[in-house]
Amino acid sequence: MVIVRRVKPLPYWIIPIIALLAGIAISVIILYVLMGASPAAVLSAIVYGFTRPGVVAKTFVALTIVGIALLVSFKGSIWNIGGEGQITFGLMAATWVALFTALPYINPGLAQASMILLAMVAGGIWALLAALPRAYLGLDEVPVTLIMNYIAYYIVDILVRGPWLGKHVYNYIRTDTIPSQVMFPQVPGTTMTWDGLFLLIILLVGVWYLLKNTSIGLRIKILGNNPNLLRSSGISVPLMVIVALTISGFIAGSVGALYLGGDVYRISYPVEVHTANYGYTGILVAWLSMLELIAVPIAAYIVSALYTAGIQYQILVGGHLGQLITAGSAIVDVFIGSILLMYTILITISEYKIKIIVKKR
Amino acid sequence: MAAEANNAKPTFLSPPQEGKEPIVSLRGITKRFPGVIALDHIDLDIYPGTVHALLGENGAGKSTLVKVLYGIYTPDEGEIIINGRSTRLTSPADAISTGIVMVSQSPQIIDTLTVAENIILGLEKYNHFVPVTKVYKTIREESKRVGIKIEPGIEVWRLSYTQKQLVEILRAILLGAKVLLLDEAITYLPIEEKKRFYKFIRQFADEGGTVVLITHKIYEAMDVADKITVLRRGKVAGHLDRKEATIEKIRALMFGERSAEITYERLPTAQPEPNTVLEVKDLWVMGDFGGYAVQGVSLEVKEGEVLGIAGVAGNGQKELIQAIMRLRPVIKGKIMYNGEDITRKTTYYLRINGVGYIPDLPAKYGVSIENSIIENIAVLPVYSRGIINWDKIRELTLKLIKEFEIKTPSPDTPVKFLSGGNIMKVLVARELTVATNLLVAYNPTRALDEATAIKVRKIIKDKVLKNKVSAIIASEDLDEIFQISDRIAVMNSGKIVGVFPADKAKREEIEHLMVM
Ligand SMILES: Nc1ncnc2c1ncn2[C@@H]1O[C@H](COP(=O)(O)OP(=O)(O)O)[C@@H](O)[C@H]1O
Ligand SMILES: [Mg+2]
């Protein structure tokens, strides 16, 4: 029996699934050892998370969209860690349409569409600003996009404390609530909105088409594998870097609008505390999908189920409301951390295989 | 994975050498990849103190065979016997511990470290410790002996490709190599330096070492090897002794009936048209490490003409070709294409206006190996702007696969699964299709076996004749230059030092100008 390097890779879905199961098992152990959490309670919370599509729906939609967004840039080996900032910019743009234009009262449908579209444009611009130094100065996009997340938070924080501070907010530092005309209608029996569902479908089909049938999609993929080929073909590498990252930010930005119109209805200060962290969790979704578009919704469902399970666990063991969010998300972090760890280990191991050779005599 | 016993096949042994046992023997080695049997029950004996050449057309299985010997691939069936003992090699470390070390085409050393640091690192990786002073001494002495000077303390990025390859080979020797596997390791070297390497190899063997040499230059193999094994489609086509080897025999074993097509005669030419397609005027271009690599080059290519640029590697050909393709800035001078000044135009402009480009080191600059064949063709802007018409491109790809005899299971196969020669064919096929006006090439057939190389030249020349395409082809292979060119320009130290009509050019004179 020997261990050898694999020539043919495993089917791409095997690793995420094993990582997931092993990650959950490890989480159960960690939560038991560190917090004394009963494995039965944890597991039943997980079962709850996975069997309540209606409850999971809102998170699922957001994470799928972020996953798609990141996939576009990851395919080009452009590591967009700036989903948070792009979403925050989208949130800001959508809020502006909802609170500071007359559009909601004139044409609610158009207003909702404008919120989403403008959020995307804002997310795209924010990503473009990170793309320019990457493309023309060769600055690593990872720290740049990461830092820009915080800059986005502070810009929005300044707005909320200053010009955008609401008039009907008592002592809270937050914007006014958006008019009911632009609160996105819910799909009955679920936590998601019609706007979110439509957007999800459009983006899924659109990005599928982009990657499969357009020269931009093909060039992004080749950018990720060998930019030298783009160069010798006469295609500008900096331009493709900009295109990949901007499209990524454009798509991510829409989640800001969904978050506003279908979830929080206003921005509360400080925005970095009230964010759902979709921009970061989306990175896990993109990785678990192994950068296969059809696997993004599956990965997003799994992650959002775990997300819901974390909160559900807290309810099961009866925490009070204030604790709920933070403790719940701590548990989510344990899940996500364990899965990511298993994933990394498995990816390395999977390059090898165990093989039994029968010697010819 | 159980190996079925293969009783039907008789074991073929090459006649044992007087009194010597083989240092390495292969018995029934079989290796399958999805869709191909790369090695099909290979039997081979390699004796100590010999240079054993491994020949075969592109995709014959040569690289796979030495990778099996180096522990990179484990065979599906068969046995490796080293020094009389059945041995299992599952990693290069295993192979190195038995004295087998491989050097391949591409240097593995790290640019930012010094030569000595690289070698020491390479030794430590395999738990092989040698005093630093010995490393320094060996590098100094051996590099002097080979005649290619290398300072142990110099950083690797300052080295030429030749020097890097020498470092690789010295590292192998310091690792205690008894069997050196050279997989096209000297293929890309300039002729002069190749000769020095061959002398060095000969000496290594005379002192008791063993060399397995892969090359597609048959004459070189006949010159330096004691034994020759020819592979064909994964099988041993024959073993030959140096005494019995003739070029005809080897070609027949390598190519079968295709060997009849091999000829170095000049390919048919036509009278070029009077109008100029490409004109370079007093061109000055910088090299990678500062200084002008191209120093005031002027030349002209007429419609339907092939201009060959002869020269030893590193005399500015690469930079000239890149400047013409607008991949390198022009400091001074002018480039005219069809009467239009393109000195400030982009590569894109050329690519959508009928210019094909075959760069050197195809796997690095010409294709994306992770992508499929069809995607590698579709990426060119002439084929995909906006929405891609996959049906059309698939049709074209299938046509090219057939026309160029590209060995692949399907057009959707990632290029990395093709053999080096087939990768080159993908590139040449694609570029000849887009070159409706001008082909710019640098060593277009270097990675190809003889029969394929000649075929590619014929296809290029055909295209030039039929479609009145022009071509500028820089090559370090004089056979190629003579076979394909209408005019030959010799480049030396960044300058054109002579231009000759190919039918009147004298080989000695050109060789002299190249090294002058
Ligand atoms: N890693 C691989 N995966 C799939 N096919 C391969 C791989 N390596 C080599 N092959 C195939 O095996 C055959 C032999 O290839 P190779 O040993 O590289 O040939 P050579 O070195 O003689 O040109 C070719 O058909 C090639 O496409
Ligand atoms: Mg090879």
PDB file of N, CA and C in Angstrom, chain B residues 476-511:
ATOM      1  N   GLU B 476      16.445  29.469 -33.598  1.00  0.00           N
ATOM      2  CA  GLU B 476      17.819  29.129 -33.290  1.00  0.00           C
ATOM      3  C   GLU B 476      18.250  27.878 -34.049  1.00  0.00           C
ATOM      4  N   ASP B 477      17.299  27.296 -34.767  1.00  0.00           N
ATOM      5  CA  ASP B 477      17.556  26.063 -35.490  1.00  0.00           C
ATOM      6  C   ASP B 477      17.860  26.411 -36.951  1.00  0.00           C
ATOM      7  N   LEU B 478      19.112  26.276 -37.346  1.00  0.00           N
ATOM      8  CA  LEU B 478      19.493  26.682 -38.704  1.00  0.00           C
ATOM      9  C   LEU B 478      18.831  25.813 -39.773  1.00  0.00           C
ATOM     10  N   ASP B 479      18.629  24.522 -39.445  1.00  0.00           N
ATOM     11  CA  ASP B 479      17.912  23.656 -40.390  1.00  0.00           C
ATOM     12  C   ASP B 479      16.561  24.268 -40.725  1.00  0.00           C
ATOM     13  N   GLU B 480      15.915  24.723 -39.682  1.00  0.00           N
ATOM     14  CA  GLU B 480      14.603  25.315 -39.867  1.00  0.00           C
ATOM     15  C   GLU B 480      14.678  26.584 -40.717  1.00  0.00           C
ATOM     16  N   ILE B 481      15.635  27.432 -40.368  1.00  0.00           N
ATOM     17  CA  ILE B 481      15.802  28.687 -41.092  1.00  0.00           C
ATOM     18  C   ILE B 481      16.015  28.404 -42.584  1.00  0.00           C
ATOM     19  N   PHE B 482      16.905  27.454 -42.865  1.00  0.00           N
ATOM     20  CA  PHE B 482      17.189  27.157 -44.274  1.00  0.00           C
ATOM     21  C   PHE B 482      16.003  26.540 -44.980  1.00  0.00           C
ATOM     22  N   GLN B 483      15.268  25.724 -44.263  1.00  0.00           N
ATOM     23  CA  GLN B 483      14.175  25.018 -44.911  1.00  0.00           C
ATOM     24  C   GLN B 483      13.011  25.936 -45.259  1.00  0.00           C
ATOM     25  N   ILE B 484      12.788  26.930 -44.437  1.00  0.00           N
ATOM     26  CA  ILE B 484      11.530  27.667 -44.577  1.00  0.00           C
ATOM     27  C   ILE B 484      11.686  29.064 -45.173  1.00  0.00           C
ATOM     28  N   SER B 485      12.902  29.631 -45.102  1.00  0.00           N
ATOM     29  CA  SER B 485      13.027  31.056 -45.430  1.00  0.00           C
ATOM     30  C   SER B 485      13.171  31.314 -46.924  1.00  0.00           C
ATOM     31  N   ASP B 486      12.732  32.493 -47.343  1.00  0.00           N
ATOM     32  CA  ASP B 486      13.078  33.005 -48.669  1.00  0.00           C
ATOM     33  C   ASP B 486      14.319  33.875 -48.564  1.00  0.00           C
ATOM     34  N   ARG B 487      14.386  34.609 -47.444  1.00  0.00           N
ATOM     35  CA  ARG B 487      15.582  35.389 -47.182  1.00  0.00           C
ATOM     36  C   ARG B 487      15.982  35.126 -45.752  1.00  0.00           C
ATOM     37  N   ILE B 488      17.281  35.214 -45.493  1.00  0.00           N
ATOM     38  CA  ILE B 488      17.770  34.950 -44.148  1.00  0.00           C
ATOM     39  C   ILE B 488      18.490  36.186 -43.643  1.00  0.00           C
ATOM     40  N   ALA B 489      18.052  36.673 -42.476  1.00  0.00           N
ATOM     41  CA  ALA B 489      18.775  37.772 -41.840  1.00  0.00           C
ATOM     42  C   ALA B 489      19.460  37.198 -40.612  1.00  0.00           C
ATOM     43  N   VAL B 490      20.717  37.543 -40.423  1.00  0.00           N
ATOM     44  CA  VAL B 490      21.439  37.028 -39.258  1.00  0.00           C
ATOM     45  C   VAL B 490      21.486  38.115 -38.198  1.00  0.00           C
ATOM     46  N   MET B 491      21.120  37.759 -36.979  1.00  0.00           N
ATOM     47  CA  MET B 491      21.116  38.731 -35.899  1.00  0.00           C
ATOM     48  C   MET B 491      22.205  38.373 -34.898  1.00  0.00           C
ATOM     49  N   ASN B 492      22.961  39.367 -34.500  1.00  0.00           N
ATOM     50  CA  ASN B 492      24.035  39.155 -33.540  1.00  0.00           C
ATOM     51  C   ASN B 492      24.166  40.411 -32.692  1.00  0.00           C
ATOM     52  N   SER B 493      24.138  40.274 -31.385  1.00  0.00           N
ATOM     53  CA  SER B 493      24.270  41.400 -30.449  1.00  0.00           C
ATOM     54  C   SER B 493      23.314  42.546 -30.779  1.00  0.00           C
ATOM     55  N   GLY B 494      22.091  42.213 -31.081  1.00  0.00           N
ATOM     56  CA  GLY B 494      21.082  43.246 -31.280  1.00  0.00           C
ATOM     57  C   GLY B 494      21.085  43.884 -32.646  1.00  0.00           C
ATOM     58  N   LYS B 495      21.970  43.430 -33.523  1.00  0.00           N
ATOM     59  CA  LYS B 495      22.024  44.042 -34.852  1.00  0.00           C
ATOM     60  C   LYS B 495      21.831  42.986 -35.926  1.00  0.00           C
ATOM     61  N   ILE B 496      21.332  43.428 -37.079  1.00  0.00           N
ATOM     62  CA  ILE B 496      21.292  42.543 -38.237  1.00  0.00           C
ATOM     63  C   ILE B 496      22.661  42.640 -38.910  1.00  0.00           C
ATOM     64  N   VAL B 497      23.371  41.510 -38.957  1.00  0.00           N
ATOM     65  CA  VAL B 497      24.739  41.576 -39.474  1.00  0.00           C
ATOM     66  C   VAL B 497      24.873  41.011 -40.884  1.00  0.00           C
ATOM     67  N   GLY B 498      23.760  40.665 -41.481  1.00  0.00           N
ATOM     68  CA  GLY B 498      23.839  40.168 -42.854  1.00  0.00           C
ATOM     69  C   GLY B 498      22.478  39.678 -43.305  1.00  0.00           C
ATOM     70  N   VAL B 499      22.154  39.914 -44.580  1.00  0.00           N
ATOM     71  CA  VAL B 499      20.901  39.417 -45.140  1.00  0.00           C
ATOM     72  C   VAL B 499      21.221  38.706 -46.437  1.00  0.00           C
ATOM     73  N   PHE B 500      20.684  37.482 -46.606  1.00  0.00           N
ATOM     74  CA  PHE B 500      21.011  36.668 -47.772  1.00  0.00           C
ATOM     75  C   PHE B 500      19.752  36.077 -48.379  1.00  0.00           C
ATOM     76  N   PRO B 501      19.713  35.971 -49.697  1.00  0.00           N
ATOM     77  CA  PRO B 501      18.643  35.166 -50.297  1.00  0.00           C
ATOM     78  C   PRO B 501      18.903  33.706 -49.905  1.00  0.00           C
ATOM     79  N   ALA B 502      17.880  32.972 -49.494  1.00  0.00           N
ATOM     80  CA  ALA B 502      18.110  31.651 -48.912  1.00  0.00           C
ATOM     81  C   ALA B 502      18.740  30.677 -49.893  1.00  0.00           C
ATOM     82  N   ASP B 503      18.386  30.814 -51.186  1.00  0.00           N
ATOM     83  CA  ASP B 503      18.932  29.832 -52.134  1.00  0.00           C
ATOM     84  C   ASP B 503      20.431  30.038 -52.378  1.00  0.00           C
ATOM     85  N   LYS B 504      20.928  31.239 -52.047  1.00  0.00           N
ATOM     86  CA  LYS B 504      22.354  31.478 -52.279  1.00  0.00           C
ATOM     87  C   LYS B 504      23.164  31.484 -50.990  1.00  0.00           C
ATOM     88  N   ALA B 505      22.441  31.443 -49.846  1.00  0.00           N
ATOM     89  CA  ALA B 505      23.148  31.581 -48.570  1.00  0.00           C
ATOM     90  C   ALA B 505      24.028  30.378 -48.299  1.00  0.00           C
ATOM     91  N   LYS B 506      25.201  30.645 -47.713  1.00  0.00           N
ATOM     92  CA  LYS B 506      26.092  29.542 -47.350  1.00  0.00           C
ATOM     93  C   LYS B 506      26.024  29.325 -45.850  1.00  0.00           C
ATOM     94  N   ARG B 507      25.852  28.094 -45.466  1.00  0.00           N
ATOM     95  CA  ARG B 507      25.690  27.756 -44.068  1.00  0.00           C
ATOM     96  C   ARG B 507      26.876  28.200 -43.214  1.00  0.00           C
ATOM     97  N   GLU B 508      28.069  27.970 -43.735  1.00  0.00           N
ATOM     98  CA  GLU B 508      29.263  28.299 -42.940  1.00  0.00           C
ATOM     99  C   GLU B 508      29.314  29.798 -42.680  1.00  0.00           C
ATOM    100  N   GLU B 509      28.974  30.542 -43.718  1.00  0.00           N
ATOM    101  CA  GLU B 509      29.038  31.988 -43.589  1.00  0.00           C
ATOM    102  C   GLU B 509      28.038  32.468 -42.524  1.00  0.00           C
ATOM    103  N   ILE B 510      26.853  31.880 -42.553  1.00  0.00           N
ATOM    104  CA  ILE B 510      25.839  32.300 -41.590  1.00  0.00           C
ATOM    105  C   ILE B 510      26.229  31.893 -40.174  1.00  0.00           C
ATOM    106  N   GLU B 511      26.735  30.675 -40.029  1.00  0.00           N
ATOM    107  CA  GLU B 511      27.193  30.240 -38.710  1.00  0.00           C
ATOM    108  C   GLU B 511      28.283  31.161 -38.184  1.00  0.00           C
TER     109      GLU B 511
END
